[in-house]
mmCIF file of C-alpha atoms and ligand atoms in Angstrom:
data_model
loop_
_atom_site.group_PDB
_atom_site.id
_atom_site.type_symbol
_atom_site.label_atom_id
_atom_site.label_comp_id
_atom_site.label_asym_id
_atom_site.label_seq_id
_atom_site.Cartn_x
_atom_site.Cartn_y
_atom_site.Cartn_z
ATOM 1 C CA MET P 1 22.414 18.084 31.098
ATOM 2 C CA ILE P 2 21.040 14.848 32.503
ATOM 3 C CA LEU P 3 17.536 16.260 32.321
ATOM 4 C CA ASN P 4 18.121 17.178 28.665
ATOM 5 C CA LEU P 5 19.291 13.659 27.911
ATOM 6 C CA ILE P 6 16.247 12.195 29.595
ATOM 7 C CA ILE P 7 13.967 14.501 27.638
ATOM 8 C CA LEU P 8 15.797 13.652 24.425
ATOM 9 C CA PHE P 9 15.515 9.957 25.185
ATOM 10 C CA LEU P 10 11.835 10.177 26.040
ATOM 11 C CA GLY P 11 11.229 12.321 22.976
ATOM 12 C CA SER P 12 12.900 9.950 20.537
ATOM 13 C CA HIS P 13 11.371 6.941 22.237
ATOM 14 C CA ALA P 14 7.892 8.389 21.934
ATOM 15 C CA ALA P 15 8.463 9.334 18.302
ATOM 16 C CA SER P 16 9.690 5.905 17.272
ATOM 17 C CA ALA P 17 7.007 4.024 19.198
ATOM 18 C CA SER P 18 3.946 5.857 17.939
ATOM 19 C CA ASN P 19 1.576 4.082 15.580
ATOM 20 C CA THR P 20 -1.206 6.638 15.955
ATOM 21 C CA LEU P 21 -1.963 10.054 14.483
ATOM 22 C CA PHE P 22 -4.051 12.111 16.921
ATOM 23 C CA PRO P 23 -6.095 15.205 16.130
ATOM 24 C CA GLY P 24 -4.100 18.364 16.775
ATOM 25 C CA GLN P 25 -0.766 16.501 16.485
ATOM 26 C CA PRO P 26 0.281 16.608 12.821
ATOM 27 C CA LEU P 27 2.986 14.361 11.449
ATOM 28 C CA SER P 28 5.701 16.523 9.950
ATOM 29 C CA GLY P 29 7.434 15.656 6.692
ATOM 30 C CA SER P 30 10.417 13.990 8.324
ATOM 31 C CA GLU P 31 8.501 12.045 10.997
ATOM 32 C CA THR P 32 7.054 8.574 10.602
ATOM 33 C CA LEU P 33 4.504 6.334 12.284
ATOM 34 C CA VAL P 34 5.529 2.739 13.001
ATOM 35 C CA SER P 35 3.190 -0.223 13.497
ATOM 36 C CA GLU P 36 3.235 -1.827 16.945
ATOM 37 C CA ASN P 37 5.056 -4.919 15.625
ATOM 38 C CA GLY P 38 7.761 -2.707 14.103
ATOM 39 C CA ILE P 39 7.213 -4.074 10.590
ATOM 40 C CA PHE P 40 5.506 -1.148 8.804
ATOM 41 C CA GLU P 41 6.424 2.521 8.665
ATOM 42 C CA LEU P 42 4.284 5.375 7.308
ATOM 43 C CA GLY P 43 5.735 8.686 6.161
ATOM 44 C CA PHE P 44 6.715 10.879 3.223
ATOM 45 C CA PHE P 45 9.084 8.784 1.128
ATOM 46 C CA SER P 46 11.012 9.531 -2.012
ATOM 47 C CA PRO P 47 11.619 6.708 -4.502
ATOM 48 C CA SER P 48 13.724 8.762 -6.888
ATOM 49 C CA GLY P 49 15.199 11.352 -4.561
ATOM 50 C CA THR P 50 13.198 14.316 -5.836
ATOM 51 C CA LYS P 51 9.456 14.323 -5.079
ATOM 52 C CA HIS P 52 8.120 12.793 -1.894
ATOM 53 C CA TYR P 53 4.863 10.856 -1.570
ATOM 54 C CA LEU P 54 2.911 9.625 1.420
ATOM 55 C CA GLY P 55 3.413 5.883 1.680
ATOM 56 C CA ILE P 56 3.804 2.804 3.812
ATOM 57 C CA ARG P 57 6.887 0.586 3.631
ATOM 58 C CA TYR P 58 8.567 -2.310 5.371
ATOM 59 C CA LYS P 59 10.570 -0.615 8.082
ATOM 60 C CA ASN P 60 13.599 -2.861 8.039
ATOM 61 C CA ILE P 61 13.966 -3.643 4.347
ATOM 62 C CA THR P 62 14.186 -0.123 2.998
ATOM 63 C CA SER P 63 17.822 0.422 2.172
ATOM 64 C CA SER P 64 18.416 -2.385 -0.292
ATOM 65 C CA ASN P 65 15.002 -2.678 -1.939
ATOM 66 C CA PRO P 66 12.434 -0.117 -0.890
ATOM 67 C CA VAL P 67 8.842 -1.033 -1.611
ATOM 68 C CA ASN P 68 6.188 1.573 -1.102
ATOM 69 C CA PHE P 69 2.477 1.203 -0.721
ATOM 70 C CA TRP P 70 1.392 4.658 -1.817
ATOM 71 C CA LEU P 71 -1.410 6.561 -0.173
ATOM 72 C CA GLY P 72 -3.390 9.487 -1.490
ATOM 73 C CA ASN P 73 -3.058 8.425 -5.123
ATOM 74 C CA ARG P 74 0.584 9.393 -5.186
ATOM 75 C CA ILE P 75 0.239 13.122 -4.506
ATOM 76 C CA PRO P 76 3.670 14.632 -5.228
ATOM 77 C CA ILE P 77 5.189 16.716 -2.427
ATOM 78 C CA THR P 78 7.842 19.187 -3.561
ATOM 79 C CA ASN P 79 9.178 20.232 -0.185
ATOM 80 C CA PHE P 80 8.487 17.442 2.273
ATOM 81 C CA LEU P 81 9.996 19.320 5.211
ATOM 82 C CA ASN P 82 7.150 21.767 4.836
ATOM 83 C CA ALA P 83 4.490 19.100 4.457
ATOM 84 C CA THR P 84 2.288 17.600 7.164
ATOM 85 C CA LEU P 85 -0.228 14.812 7.492
ATOM 86 C CA TYR P 86 -2.980 15.518 9.959
ATOM 87 C CA ILE P 87 -6.395 14.277 11.004
ATOM 88 C CA ASP P 88 -9.381 16.479 11.691
ATOM 89 C CA ALA P 89 -12.909 15.187 12.352
ATOM 90 C CA GLY P 90 -12.047 11.812 10.839
ATOM 91 C CA GLU P 91 -10.584 13.224 7.613
ATOM 92 C CA LEU P 92 -6.921 12.881 6.705
ATOM 93 C CA TYR P 93 -5.212 15.871 5.084
ATOM 94 C CA ILE P 94 -1.862 16.327 3.363
ATOM 95 C CA GLU P 95 -0.805 19.949 3.542
ATOM 96 C CA GLU P 96 2.252 21.596 2.034
ATOM 97 C CA LEU P 97 3.128 25.215 2.825
ATOM 98 C CA GLY P 98 -0.405 25.839 4.033
ATOM 99 C CA SER P 99 -2.183 24.384 0.971
ATOM 100 C CA VAL P 100 -4.242 21.213 1.273
ATOM 101 C CA LEU P 101 -3.091 18.798 -1.460
ATOM 102 C CA TRP P 102 -5.237 15.801 -0.546
ATOM 103 C CA THR P 103 -8.033 14.666 1.748
ATOM 104 C CA SER P 104 -9.139 11.118 2.411
ATOM 105 C CA ASN P 105 -12.855 11.798 1.728
ATOM 106 C CA SER P 106 -14.310 9.308 4.183
ATOM 107 C CA MET P 107 -17.689 7.953 3.145
ATOM 108 C CA LYS P 108 -18.926 7.937 6.721
ATOM 109 C CA ASN P 109 -19.068 10.543 9.436
ATOM 110 C CA ALA P 110 -16.527 10.158 12.182
ATOM 111 C CA SER P 111 -16.279 11.696 15.611
ATOM 112 C CA ASP P 112 -14.052 14.722 16.181
ATOM 113 C CA THR P 113 -11.717 12.544 18.225
ATOM 114 C CA ALA P 114 -11.167 9.890 15.513
ATOM 115 C CA VAL P 115 -7.535 8.798 15.154
ATOM 116 C CA ALA P 116 -5.505 7.200 12.333
ATOM 117 C CA VAL P 117 -3.511 4.062 13.164
ATOM 118 C CA ILE P 118 -0.951 2.103 11.159
ATOM 119 C CA LEU P 119 -1.927 -1.489 11.998
ATOM 120 C CA ASN P 120 0.376 -4.507 12.216
ATOM 121 C CA THR P 121 -0.963 -5.623 8.806
ATOM 122 C CA GLY P 122 0.190 -2.405 7.107
ATOM 123 C CA ASN P 123 -3.392 -1.131 6.829
ATOM 124 C CA PHE P 124 -3.700 2.555 7.796
ATOM 125 C CA VAL P 125 -7.162 3.045 9.315
ATOM 126 C CA VAL P 126 -9.144 6.048 10.496
ATOM 127 C CA ARG P 127 -11.259 4.952 13.422
ATOM 128 C CA ASP P 128 -13.000 6.013 16.571
ATOM 129 C CA GLN P 129 -10.588 6.542 19.446
ATOM 130 C CA LEU P 130 -12.626 4.389 21.841
ATOM 131 C CA ASN P 131 -14.346 1.882 19.570
ATOM 132 C CA SER P 132 -11.733 0.471 17.219
ATOM 133 C CA SER P 133 -14.334 -1.325 15.087
ATOM 134 C CA MET P 134 -15.789 1.995 13.939
ATOM 135 C CA VAL P 135 -13.550 2.400 10.877
ATOM 136 C CA VAL P 136 -14.435 5.258 8.503
ATOM 137 C CA TRP P 137 -11.533 5.024 6.037
ATOM 138 C CA GLN P 138 -8.726 2.533 5.416
ATOM 139 C CA SER P 139 -5.775 2.403 3.053
ATOM 140 C CA PHE P 140 -6.609 -1.222 2.087
ATOM 141 C CA ASP P 141 -9.636 0.216 0.236
ATOM 142 C CA HIS P 142 -7.295 2.354 -1.877
ATOM 143 C CA PRO P 143 -4.361 0.283 -3.112
ATOM 144 C CA ALA P 144 -2.152 1.835 -5.767
ATOM 145 C CA ASP P 145 -0.049 -0.775 -7.600
ATOM 146 C CA ALA P 146 0.612 -3.157 -4.706
ATOM 147 C CA LEU P 147 -1.430 -5.335 -2.361
ATOM 148 C CA LEU P 148 -0.391 -6.589 1.074
ATOM 149 C CA PRO P 149 -1.548 -9.947 2.489
ATOM 150 C CA GLY P 150 -4.991 -9.485 4.038
ATOM 151 C CA ALA P 151 -5.876 -6.685 1.597
ATOM 152 C CA TRP P 152 -8.552 -7.060 -1.059
ATOM 153 C CA LEU P 153 -9.676 -6.350 -4.605
ATOM 154 C CA GLY P 154 -13.172 -6.339 -6.095
ATOM 155 C CA LEU P 155 -16.580 -4.917 -5.303
ATOM 156 C CA ASP P 156 -16.612 -3.438 -1.832
ATOM 157 C CA MET P 157 -20.271 -2.966 -0.931
ATOM 158 C CA VAL P 158 -19.416 -0.970 2.198
ATOM 159 C CA ILE P 159 -17.710 1.860 0.320
ATOM 160 C CA GLY P 160 -19.557 1.186 -2.947
ATOM 161 C CA ALA P 161 -16.454 0.945 -5.097
ATOM 162 C CA ASN P 162 -14.643 -1.527 -7.322
ATOM 163 C CA ILE P 163 -11.167 -1.802 -5.824
ATOM 164 C CA LEU P 164 -8.416 -2.327 -8.372
ATOM 165 C CA LEU P 165 -4.674 -2.000 -8.807
ATOM 166 C CA THR P 166 -3.469 0.841 -11.012
ATOM 167 C CA LEU P 167 -0.093 1.802 -12.354
ATOM 168 C CA TYR P 168 0.572 4.914 -14.397
ATOM 169 C CA LYS P 169 3.899 5.194 -16.147
ATOM 170 C CA PRO P 170 3.447 7.726 -18.918
ATOM 171 C CA PRO P 171 2.401 7.093 -21.584
ATOM 172 C CA TYR P 172 1.001 3.786 -20.324
ATOM 173 C CA ASN P 173 -1.681 2.948 -17.778
ATOM 174 C CA CYS P 174 -2.049 -0.553 -16.442
ATOM 175 C CA THR P 175 -4.945 -1.718 -14.267
ATOM 176 C CA LEU P 176 -5.889 -5.030 -12.732
ATOM 177 C CA MET P 177 -9.462 -5.737 -11.711
ATOM 178 C CA ILE P 178 -11.427 -8.749 -10.553
ATOM 179 C CA ASP P 179 -13.405 -10.551 -13.275
ATOM 180 C CA GLN P 180 -16.678 -11.314 -11.500
ATOM 181 C CA SER P 181 -17.632 -13.822 -14.202
ATOM 182 C CA ARG P 182 -14.773 -16.255 -13.604
ATOM 183 C CA LYS P 183 -13.700 -18.013 -10.400
ATOM 184 C CA ARG P 184 -10.450 -16.384 -9.177
ATOM 185 C CA GLY P 185 -10.376 -14.541 -12.481
ATOM 186 C CA PHE P 186 -8.919 -11.097 -13.106
ATOM 187 C CA ILE P 187 -8.505 -8.757 -16.064
ATOM 188 C CA MET P 188 -5.341 -6.798 -16.684
ATOM 189 C CA PHE P 189 -5.722 -3.827 -19.041
ATOM 190 C CA ILE P 190 -2.754 -2.238 -20.723
ATOM 191 C CA ASP P 191 -2.210 -0.232 -23.859
ATOM 192 C CA GLY P 192 -5.654 -1.068 -25.280
ATOM 193 C CA HIS P 193 -5.333 -4.802 -24.618
ATOM 194 C CA ASP P 194 -6.902 -6.917 -21.942
ATOM 195 C CA TYR P 195 -5.420 -10.116 -20.601
ATOM 196 C CA LEU P 196 -7.530 -12.650 -18.714
ATOM 197 C CA GLY P 197 -5.667 -14.259 -15.842
ATOM 198 C CA THR P 198 -6.533 -16.527 -12.926
ATOM 199 C CA PHE P 199 -5.114 -16.413 -9.416
ATOM 200 C CA PRO P 200 -3.895 -19.759 -8.089
ATOM 201 C CA ASP P 201 -6.084 -21.377 -5.443
ATOM 202 C CA TRP P 202 -3.485 -21.057 -2.657
ATOM 203 C CA MET P 203 -2.995 -17.340 -3.200
ATOM 204 C CA VAL P 204 -6.439 -15.803 -2.626
ATOM 205 C CA THR P 205 -9.653 -16.263 -0.640
ATOM 206 C CA TYR P 206 -13.126 -15.280 -1.798
ATOM 207 C CA GLU P 207 -15.364 -13.273 0.499
ATOM 208 C CA GLU P 208 -18.736 -11.549 0.346
ATOM 209 C CA ASN P 209 -20.153 -14.165 -2.035
ATOM 210 C CA GLY P 210 -17.254 -13.921 -4.396
ATOM 211 C CA SER P 211 -17.292 -10.205 -5.001
ATOM 212 C CA LEU P 212 -14.174 -9.551 -2.884
ATOM 213 C CA VAL P 213 -10.875 -11.384 -3.277
ATOM 214 C CA ARG P 214 -8.450 -11.265 -0.385
ATOM 215 C CA LEU P 215 -4.707 -11.934 -0.734
ATOM 216 C CA ASN P 216 -3.761 -14.768 1.634
ATOM 217 C CA ASP P 217 -1.066 -14.536 4.257
ATOM 218 C CA PRO P 218 2.186 -16.321 3.352
ATOM 219 C CA GLU P 219 2.004 -20.056 4.010
ATOM 220 C CA ILE P 220 5.057 -19.863 6.263
ATOM 221 C CA PRO P 221 4.618 -17.389 9.158
ATOM 222 C CA ASN P 222 6.973 -14.386 9.169
ATOM 223 C CA GLU P 223 7.693 -14.688 5.468
ATOM 224 C CA ILE P 224 7.217 -11.375 3.676
ATOM 225 C CA GLU P 225 5.185 -11.333 0.467
ATOM 226 C CA PHE P 226 3.029 -8.888 -1.476
ATOM 227 C CA MET P 227 1.358 -8.592 -4.876
ATOM 228 C CA LYS P 228 2.786 -6.066 -7.308
ATOM 229 C CA LEU P 229 1.474 -4.747 -10.618
ATOM 230 C CA HIS P 230 4.142 -3.910 -13.176
ATOM 231 C CA LEU P 231 3.558 -2.654 -16.706
ATOM 232 C CA GLY P 232 1.948 -5.711 -18.294
ATOM 233 C CA GLN P 233 2.633 -8.217 -15.538
ATOM 234 C CA VAL P 234 1.428 -8.980 -12.019
ATOM 235 C CA SER P 235 3.579 -10.896 -9.523
ATOM 236 C CA LEU P 236 3.569 -12.205 -6.008
ATOM 237 C CA LEU P 237 6.972 -11.168 -4.674
ATOM 238 C CA LYS P 238 8.706 -12.747 -1.708
ATOM 239 C CA TRP P 239 11.552 -11.285 0.325
ATOM 240 C CA ILE P 240 14.583 -13.603 0.280
ATOM 241 C CA ASN P 241 17.501 -12.942 2.576
ATOM 242 C CA ASN P 242 19.879 -15.861 3.093
ATOM 243 C CA ALA P 243 23.499 -16.728 2.583
ATOM 244 C CA THR P 244 23.214 -16.984 -1.199
ATOM 245 C CA SER P 245 20.684 -14.343 -2.208
ATOM 246 C CA SER P 246 18.877 -11.239 -1.061
ATOM 247 C CA GLY P 247 15.997 -9.373 -2.677
ATOM 248 C CA TRP P 248 12.424 -9.633 -3.951
ATOM 249 C CA GLN P 249 11.820 -12.802 -5.926
ATOM 250 C CA PRO P 250 8.639 -13.671 -7.831
ATOM 251 C CA VAL P 251 6.941 -16.826 -6.572
ATOM 252 C CA TRP P 252 4.079 -16.406 -9.075
ATOM 253 C CA SER P 253 3.663 -14.165 -12.121
ATOM 254 C CA TYR P 254 1.059 -13.542 -14.803
ATOM 255 C CA PRO P 255 1.775 -13.727 -17.620
ATOM 256 C CA SER P 256 4.480 -16.222 -16.890
ATOM 257 C CA SER P 257 5.587 -16.490 -20.488
ATOM 258 C CA CYS P 258 6.008 -14.156 -23.438
ATOM 259 C CA LYS P 259 3.419 -16.067 -25.476
ATOM 260 C CA VAL P 260 0.631 -14.525 -23.422
ATOM 261 C CA SER P 261 1.606 -10.864 -23.318
ATOM 262 C CA ALA P 262 3.558 -9.288 -26.104
ATOM 263 C CA PHE P 263 3.527 -6.050 -24.165
ATOM 264 C CA HIS P 264 5.317 -7.359 -21.111
ATOM 265 C CA CYS P 265 7.946 -9.117 -23.219
ATOM 266 C CA GLY P 266 8.333 -6.328 -25.736
ATOM 267 C CA VAL P 267 9.855 -2.909 -25.472
ATOM 268 C CA HIS P 268 9.133 -2.625 -21.766
ATOM 269 C CA LYS P 269 10.907 -5.747 -20.624
ATOM 270 C CA HIS P 270 13.634 -3.705 -18.965
ATOM 271 C CA ARG P 271 11.105 -1.912 -16.755
ATOM 272 C CA ASN P 272 9.857 -5.207 -15.392
ATOM 273 C CA MET P 273 13.383 -6.399 -14.778
ATOM 274 C CA GLN P 274 13.988 -3.328 -12.626
ATOM 275 C CA MET P 275 11.380 -4.382 -10.142
ATOM 276 C CA HIS P 276 13.351 -7.374 -8.877
HETATM 277 C C1 NAG Y 301 12.752 -7.487 9.652
HETATM 278 O O1 NAG Y 301 12.038 -7.667 10.843
HETATM 279 C C2 NAG Y 301 11.455 -8.946 10.983
HETATM 280 C C3 NAG Y 301 10.598 -8.912 12.215
HETATM 281 O O2 NAG Y 301 11.254 -8.289 13.278
HETATM 282 C C4 NAG Y 301 12.553 -10.004 10.995
HETATM 283 O O3 NAG Y 301 11.973 -11.274 11.117
HETATM 284 C C5 NAG Y 301 13.350 -9.908 9.719
HETATM 285 O O4 NAG Y 301 14.423 -10.813 9.748
HETATM 286 C C6 NAG Y 301 13.862 -8.506 9.502
HETATM 287 N N1 NAG Y 301 14.441 -8.414 8.168
HETATM 288 C C7 NAG Y 301 15.602 -7.810 7.923
HETATM 289 C C8 NAG Y 301 16.003 -7.749 6.496
HETATM 290 O O5 NAG Y 301 16.285 -7.314 8.794
HETATM 291 C C1 NAG Y 302 10.204 24.830 5.526
HETATM 292 O O1 NAG Y 302 10.808 23.931 6.444
HETATM 293 C C2 NAG Y 302 12.114 24.328 6.834
HETATM 294 C C3 NAG Y 302 12.691 23.211 7.678
HETATM 295 O O2 NAG Y 302 11.811 22.850 8.703
HETATM 296 C C4 NAG Y 302 12.044 25.666 7.588
HETATM 297 O O3 NAG Y 302 13.331 26.072 7.947
HETATM 298 C C5 NAG Y 302 11.403 26.689 6.661
HETATM 299 O O4 NAG Y 302 11.209 27.886 7.382
HETATM 300 C C6 NAG Y 302 10.066 26.213 6.163
HETATM 301 N N1 NAG Y 302 9.551 27.137 5.161
HETATM 302 C C7 NAG Y 302 8.352 27.663 5.256
HETATM 303 C C8 NAG Y 302 7.975 28.621 4.173
HETATM 304 O O5 NAG Y 302 7.569 27.382 6.146
HETATM 305 C C1 NAG Y 303 -22.799 13.395 8.221
HETATM 306 O O1 NAG Y 303 -23.091 14.517 9.039
HETATM 307 C C2 NAG Y 303 -23.765 15.558 8.355
HETATM 308 C C3 NAG Y 303 -23.898 16.758 9.289
HETATM 309 O O2 NAG Y 303 -24.160 16.320 10.578
HETATM 310 C C4 NAG Y 303 -25.128 15.041 7.887
HETATM 311 O O3 NAG Y 303 -25.800 16.041 7.184
HETATM 312 C C5 NAG Y 303 -24.901 13.837 6.978
HETATM 313 O O4 NAG Y 303 -26.135 13.268 6.611
HETATM 314 C C6 NAG Y 303 -24.059 12.771 7.665
HETATM 315 N N1 NAG Y 303 -23.716 11.733 6.699
HETATM 316 C C7 NAG Y 303 -23.770 10.440 6.997
HETATM 317 C C8 NAG Y 303 -23.360 9.502 5.905
HETATM 318 O O5 NAG Y 303 -24.150 10.016 8.068
HETATM 319 C C1 NAG Y 304 -18.493 -0.300 18.295
HETATM 320 O O1 NAG Y 304 -18.877 -0.069 16.953
HETATM 321 C C2 NAG Y 304 -19.518 -1.173 16.347
HETATM 322 C C3 NAG Y 304 -19.690 -0.841 14.867
HETATM 323 O O2 NAG Y 304 -20.277 0.403 14.688
HETATM 324 C C4 NAG Y 304 -20.820 -1.440 17.082
HETATM 325 O O3 NAG Y 304 -21.455 -2.545 16.474
HETATM 326 C C5 NAG Y 304 -20.509 -1.720 18.551
HETATM 327 O O4 NAG Y 304 -21.716 -1.880 19.250
HETATM 328 C C6 NAG Y 304 -19.708 -0.609 19.154
HETATM 329 N N1 NAG Y 304 -19.259 -0.987 20.516
HETATM 330 C C7 NAG Y 304 -19.418 -0.206 21.561
HETATM 331 C C8 NAG Y 304 -18.905 -0.742 22.850
HETATM 332 O O5 NAG Y 304 -19.978 0.884 21.467
HETATM 333 C C1 NAG Y 305 -3.741 7.300 -17.680
HETATM 334 O O1 NAG Y 305 -4.349 7.733 -16.483
HETATM 335 C C2 NAG Y 305 -4.177 9.112 -16.238
HETATM 336 C C3 NAG Y 305 -4.691 9.426 -14.856
HETATM 337 O O2 NAG Y 305 -5.953 8.854 -14.652
HETATM 338 C C4 NAG Y 305 -4.883 9.889 -17.334
HETATM 339 O O3 NAG Y 305 -4.727 11.266 -17.118
HETATM 340 C C5 NAG Y 305 -4.270 9.496 -18.666
HETATM 341 O O4 NAG Y 305 -4.971 10.116 -19.718
HETATM 342 C C6 NAG Y 305 -4.292 8.002 -18.891
HETATM 343 N N1 NAG Y 305 -3.511 7.672 -20.063
HETATM 344 C C7 NAG Y 305 -3.870 6.751 -20.926
HETATM 345 C C8 NAG Y 305 -2.914 6.473 -22.053
HETATM 346 O O5 NAG Y 305 -4.916 6.119 -20.815
HETATM 347 C C1 NAG Y 306 -24.638 -14.038 -0.193
HETATM 348 O O1 NAG Y 306 -25.668 -14.512 -1.045
HETATM 349 C C2 NAG Y 306 -26.795 -15.026 -0.344
HETATM 350 C C3 NAG Y 306 -27.771 -15.628 -1.346
HETATM 351 O O2 NAG Y 306 -27.907 -14.786 -2.465
HETATM 352 C C4 NAG Y 306 -27.423 -13.889 0.478
HETATM 353 O O3 NAG Y 306 -28.523 -14.388 1.226
HETATM 354 C C5 NAG Y 306 -26.380 -13.337 1.422
HETATM 355 O O4 NAG Y 306 -26.894 -12.206 2.123
HETATM 356 C C6 NAG Y 306 -25.135 -12.905 0.678
HETATM 357 N N1 NAG Y 306 -24.104 -12.516 1.622
HETATM 358 C C7 NAG Y 306 -23.341 -11.424 1.463
HETATM 359 C C8 NAG Y 306 -22.324 -11.189 2.510
HETATM 360 O O5 NAG Y 306 -23.475 -10.663 0.516
HETATM 361 C C1 NAG Y 307 18.299 -18.888 -0.486
HETATM 362 O O1 NAG Y 307 17.009 -18.715 -1.038
HETATM 363 C C2 NAG Y 307 16.875 -19.161 -2.376
HETATM 364 C C3 NAG Y 307 15.476 -18.810 -2.870
HETATM 365 O O2 NAG Y 307 14.476 -19.335 -2.031
HETATM 366 C C4 NAG Y 307 17.108 -20.672 -2.415
HETATM 367 O O3 NAG Y 307 17.018 -21.137 -3.741
HETATM 368 C C5 NAG Y 307 18.507 -20.970 -1.844
HETATM 369 O O4 NAG Y 307 18.692 -22.366 -1.778
HETATM 370 C C6 NAG Y 307 18.650 -20.373 -0.455
HETATM 371 N N1 NAG Y 307 20.027 -20.547 -0.002
HETATM 372 C C7 NAG Y 307 20.320 -20.943 1.238
HETATM 373 C C8 NAG Y 307 21.759 -21.039 1.573
HETATM 374 O O5 NAG Y 307 19.449 -21.245 2.061
#
């Protein structure tokens, strides 16, 4: 009995403490990885209660306002209890009932012992087990519709791709990409229109000669912020939790007024309202 309790305790402790996916130790549909600082959790999550998707979320602000940073281009999982995430020779795989639904397609070769780690920043990286600077794939190179502080958009010479935010809500697609011709400029495409916006100076940092734009950390340490693309609007959202209010509040949005984007202020206004 006591032995069982000890084993149970050790088992649950090990499960909750792990931030690393090792080869030969798949993550089952109901398990999660947690970053060392306890802030981010990776697993198969379900925003609507039906399909599950592999994603990363803030571990302790899930119940009231879940926010998911989707991985694997939002591959729908029908039966998450029969799904696994595993790593083999530096490639990540999502498998459901024995069928591979997604692989990470690393650009570089990794060693057979490469591991995947959910970092304290929320970046999920595939890297060499011994040399942590040998990264072959990272989730920050593949954002869906949301960007964490420290993550980037623009031309990534290392992977040879233009990193952008995308949102697909049938029948509309919305994308946000860096406009290399304007300082801090970006282009948001939706419904056949493009809107030219500019990030404020305090929000982003230019790297790699201006081809990559990195989202800055919040000015006040421990504040929680991220950038989110909605249909026709992009916002920097901040988590507020005090005596008078609780939830995600925009501290910056583009467009900020209806004069700029008829789309955002038109028929789809209610969808944007839902995000807050
Ligand atoms: C979440 O965790 C962080 C870090 O431990 C803490 O500062 C914050 O207050 C927590 N938020 C909530 C909503 O519990
Ligand atoms: C799916 O997962 C459930 C719960 O773990 C298990 O009982 C069932 O046997 C699995 N089904 C298949 C086809 O593997
Ligand atoms: C990866 O390894 C394969 C087989 O060893 C080799 O053919 C290929 O050139 C390597 N690719 C890179 C990018 O190093
Ligand atoms: C770790 O990998 C980096 C990048 O490939 C390399 O520059 C460095 O020399 C490696 N360190 C060790 C100790 O092998
Ligand atoms: C939106 O993107 C999806 C996936 O890339 C594509 O299948 C679809 O045709 C696009 N729809 C529109 C309206 O562009
Ligand atoms: C930035 O541009 C300069 C001048 O064109 C070039 O020498 C340098 O290698 C570039 N640096 C990067 C990181 O691309
Ligand atoms: C709670 O946060 C909101 C938004 O930042 C702020 O306007 C309000 O004054 C805060 N209330 C308290 C009691 O600190």
